Coordinates of N, CA and C in Angstrom, one line a residue:
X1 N 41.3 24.7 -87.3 CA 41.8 24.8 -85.9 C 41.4 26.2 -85.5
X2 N 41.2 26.1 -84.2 CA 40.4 27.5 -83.8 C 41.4 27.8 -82.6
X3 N 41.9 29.4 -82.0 CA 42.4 29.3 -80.9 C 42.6 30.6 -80.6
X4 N 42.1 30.7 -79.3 CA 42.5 32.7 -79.0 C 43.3 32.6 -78.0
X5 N 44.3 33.8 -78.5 CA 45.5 34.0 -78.0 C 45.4 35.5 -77.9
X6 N 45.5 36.1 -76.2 CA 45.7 37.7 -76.1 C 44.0 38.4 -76.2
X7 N 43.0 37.1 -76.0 CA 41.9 37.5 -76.2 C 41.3 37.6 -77.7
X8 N 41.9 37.3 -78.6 CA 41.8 37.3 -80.1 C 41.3 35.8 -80.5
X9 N 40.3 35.8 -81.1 CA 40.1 34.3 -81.9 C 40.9 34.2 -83.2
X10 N 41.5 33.4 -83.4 CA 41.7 33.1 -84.5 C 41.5 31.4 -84.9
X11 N 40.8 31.6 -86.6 CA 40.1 30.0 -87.0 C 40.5 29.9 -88.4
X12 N 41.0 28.7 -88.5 CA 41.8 28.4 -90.0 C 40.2 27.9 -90.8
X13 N 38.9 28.1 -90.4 CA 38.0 27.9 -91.1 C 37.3 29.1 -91.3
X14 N 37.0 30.2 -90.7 CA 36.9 31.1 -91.0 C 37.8 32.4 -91.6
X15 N 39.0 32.2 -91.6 CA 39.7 33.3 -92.0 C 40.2 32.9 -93.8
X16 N 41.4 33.7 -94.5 CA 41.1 33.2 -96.2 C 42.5 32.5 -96.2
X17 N 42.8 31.7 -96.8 CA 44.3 30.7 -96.7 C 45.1 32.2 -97.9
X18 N 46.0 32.8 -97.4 CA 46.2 33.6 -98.3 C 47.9 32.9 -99.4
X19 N 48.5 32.2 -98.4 CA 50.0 31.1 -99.2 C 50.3 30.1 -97.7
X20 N 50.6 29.3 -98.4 CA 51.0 27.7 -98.2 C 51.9 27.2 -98.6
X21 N 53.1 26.7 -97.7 CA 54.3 25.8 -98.3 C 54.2 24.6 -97.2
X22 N 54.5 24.1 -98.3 CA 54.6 22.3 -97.7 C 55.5 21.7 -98.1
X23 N 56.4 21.2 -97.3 CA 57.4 20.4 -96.7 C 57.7 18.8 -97.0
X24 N 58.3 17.7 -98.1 CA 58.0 16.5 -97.8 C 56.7 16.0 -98.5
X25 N 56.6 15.0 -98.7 CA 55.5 14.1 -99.1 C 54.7 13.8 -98.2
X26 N 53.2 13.6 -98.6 CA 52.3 13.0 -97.3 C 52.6 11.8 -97.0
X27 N 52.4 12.0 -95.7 CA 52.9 10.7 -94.8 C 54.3 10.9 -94.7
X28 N 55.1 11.5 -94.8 CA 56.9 11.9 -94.5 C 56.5 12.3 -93.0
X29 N 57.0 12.1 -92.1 CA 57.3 11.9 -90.7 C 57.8 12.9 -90.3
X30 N 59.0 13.3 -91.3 CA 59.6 14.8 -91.0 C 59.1 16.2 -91.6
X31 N 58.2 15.7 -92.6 CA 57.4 16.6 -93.3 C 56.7 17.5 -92.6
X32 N 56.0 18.9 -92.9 CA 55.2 20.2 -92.4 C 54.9 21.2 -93.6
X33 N 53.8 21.9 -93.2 CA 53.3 22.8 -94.0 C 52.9 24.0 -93.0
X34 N 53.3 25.5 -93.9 CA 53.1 26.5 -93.0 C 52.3 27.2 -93.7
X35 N 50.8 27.7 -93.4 CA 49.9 28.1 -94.0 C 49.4 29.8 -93.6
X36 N 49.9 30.8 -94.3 CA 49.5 32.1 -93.7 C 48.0 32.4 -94.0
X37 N 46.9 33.1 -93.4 CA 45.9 33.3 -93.3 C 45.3 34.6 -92.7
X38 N 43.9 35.2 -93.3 CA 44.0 36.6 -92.9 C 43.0 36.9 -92.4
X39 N 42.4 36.9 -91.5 CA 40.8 37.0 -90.5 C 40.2 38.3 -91.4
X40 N 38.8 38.3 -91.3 CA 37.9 39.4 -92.1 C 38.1 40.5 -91.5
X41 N 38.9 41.0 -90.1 CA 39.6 42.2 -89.9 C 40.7 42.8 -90.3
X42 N 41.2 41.5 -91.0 CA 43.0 42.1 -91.7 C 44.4 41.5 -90.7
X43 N 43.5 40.7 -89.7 CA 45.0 40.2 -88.7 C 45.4 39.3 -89.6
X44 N 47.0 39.1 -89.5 CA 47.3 37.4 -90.1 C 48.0 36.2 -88.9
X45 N 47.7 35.2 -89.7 CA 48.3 34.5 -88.9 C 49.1 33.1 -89.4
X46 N 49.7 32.5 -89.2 CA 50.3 31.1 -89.5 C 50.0 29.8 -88.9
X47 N 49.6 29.2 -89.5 CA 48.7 27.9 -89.4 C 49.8 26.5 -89.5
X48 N 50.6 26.2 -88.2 CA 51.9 25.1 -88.8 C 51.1 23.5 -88.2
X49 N 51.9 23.4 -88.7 CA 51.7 21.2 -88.6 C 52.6 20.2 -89.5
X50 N 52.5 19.2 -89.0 CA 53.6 18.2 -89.6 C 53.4 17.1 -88.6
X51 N 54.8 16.1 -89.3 CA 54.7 14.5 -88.7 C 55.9 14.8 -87.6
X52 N 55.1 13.4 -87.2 CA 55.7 13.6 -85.7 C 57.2 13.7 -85.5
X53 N 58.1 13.8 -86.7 CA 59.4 14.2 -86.6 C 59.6 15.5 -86.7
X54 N 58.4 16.2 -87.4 CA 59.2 17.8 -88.1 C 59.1 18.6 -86.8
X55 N 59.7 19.9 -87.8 CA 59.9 20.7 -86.5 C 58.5 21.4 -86.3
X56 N 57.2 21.3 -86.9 CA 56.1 21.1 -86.5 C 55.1 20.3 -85.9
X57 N 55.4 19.3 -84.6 CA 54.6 17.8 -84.4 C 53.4 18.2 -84.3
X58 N 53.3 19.3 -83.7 CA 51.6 19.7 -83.4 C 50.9 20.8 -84.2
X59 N 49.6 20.5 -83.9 CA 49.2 21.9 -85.0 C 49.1 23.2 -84.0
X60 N 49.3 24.5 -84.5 CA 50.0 25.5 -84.3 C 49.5 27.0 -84.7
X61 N 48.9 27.7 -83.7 CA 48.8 29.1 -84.5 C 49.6 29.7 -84.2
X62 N 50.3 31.0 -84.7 CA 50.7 32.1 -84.5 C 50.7 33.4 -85.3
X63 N 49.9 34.3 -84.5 CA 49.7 35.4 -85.1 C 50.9 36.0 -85.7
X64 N 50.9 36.9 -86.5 CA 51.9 37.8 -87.3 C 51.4 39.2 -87.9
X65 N 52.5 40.0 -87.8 CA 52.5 41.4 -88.4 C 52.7 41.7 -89.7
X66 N 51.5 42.4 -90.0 CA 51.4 42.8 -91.7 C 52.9 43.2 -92.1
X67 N 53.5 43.3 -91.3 CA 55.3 44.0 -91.3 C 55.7 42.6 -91.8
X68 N 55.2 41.5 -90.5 CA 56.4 40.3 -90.8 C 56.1 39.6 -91.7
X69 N 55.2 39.7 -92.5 CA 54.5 38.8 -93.7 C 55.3 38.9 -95.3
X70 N 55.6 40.0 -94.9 CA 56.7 40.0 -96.3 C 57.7 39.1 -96.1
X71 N 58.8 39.5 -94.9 CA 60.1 38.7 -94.3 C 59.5 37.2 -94.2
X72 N 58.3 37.1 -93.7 CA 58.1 35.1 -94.0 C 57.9 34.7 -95.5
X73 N 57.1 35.5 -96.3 CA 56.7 34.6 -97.6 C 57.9 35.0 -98.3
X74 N 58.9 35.8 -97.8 CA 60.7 36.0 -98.9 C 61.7 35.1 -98.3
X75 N 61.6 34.1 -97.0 CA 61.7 33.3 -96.0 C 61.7 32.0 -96.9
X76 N 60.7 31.5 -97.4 CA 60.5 30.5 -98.0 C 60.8 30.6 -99.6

């Protein structure tokens, strides 16, 4: 998924999958996975999605601060 936000590109195929949690079995309805990722400049960002029940229906970028990256991967 590709998406710029703030004038910033950010691409879950160019940047590095740095941690991944996933939610549920494939095919679970209520299931999601949140995937942090880190562009070749150092920005990160979070990559979400799930079934059409979770609290992810759609796929999803949002950037994040080298700050907030600790507080999310101690989060999960």
């Amino acid at each position: 998924m590709k998406k710029i936000i703030d004038g910033t590109a950010y691409d879950t195929q160019s940047a590095t999958l740095d941690k991944k949690f996933t939610y549920g079995a494939p095919g679970d309805l209520t299931g999601y996975e949140e995937t942090l990722y880190i562009t070749c400049d150092g920005r990160y960002f979070i990559y979400t999605n799930g079934g059409s029940q979770s609290k992810y229906p759609t796929e999803n970028i949002t950037p994040i601060s080298r700050e907030q990256v600790k507080e999310w991967v101690m989060s999960h």
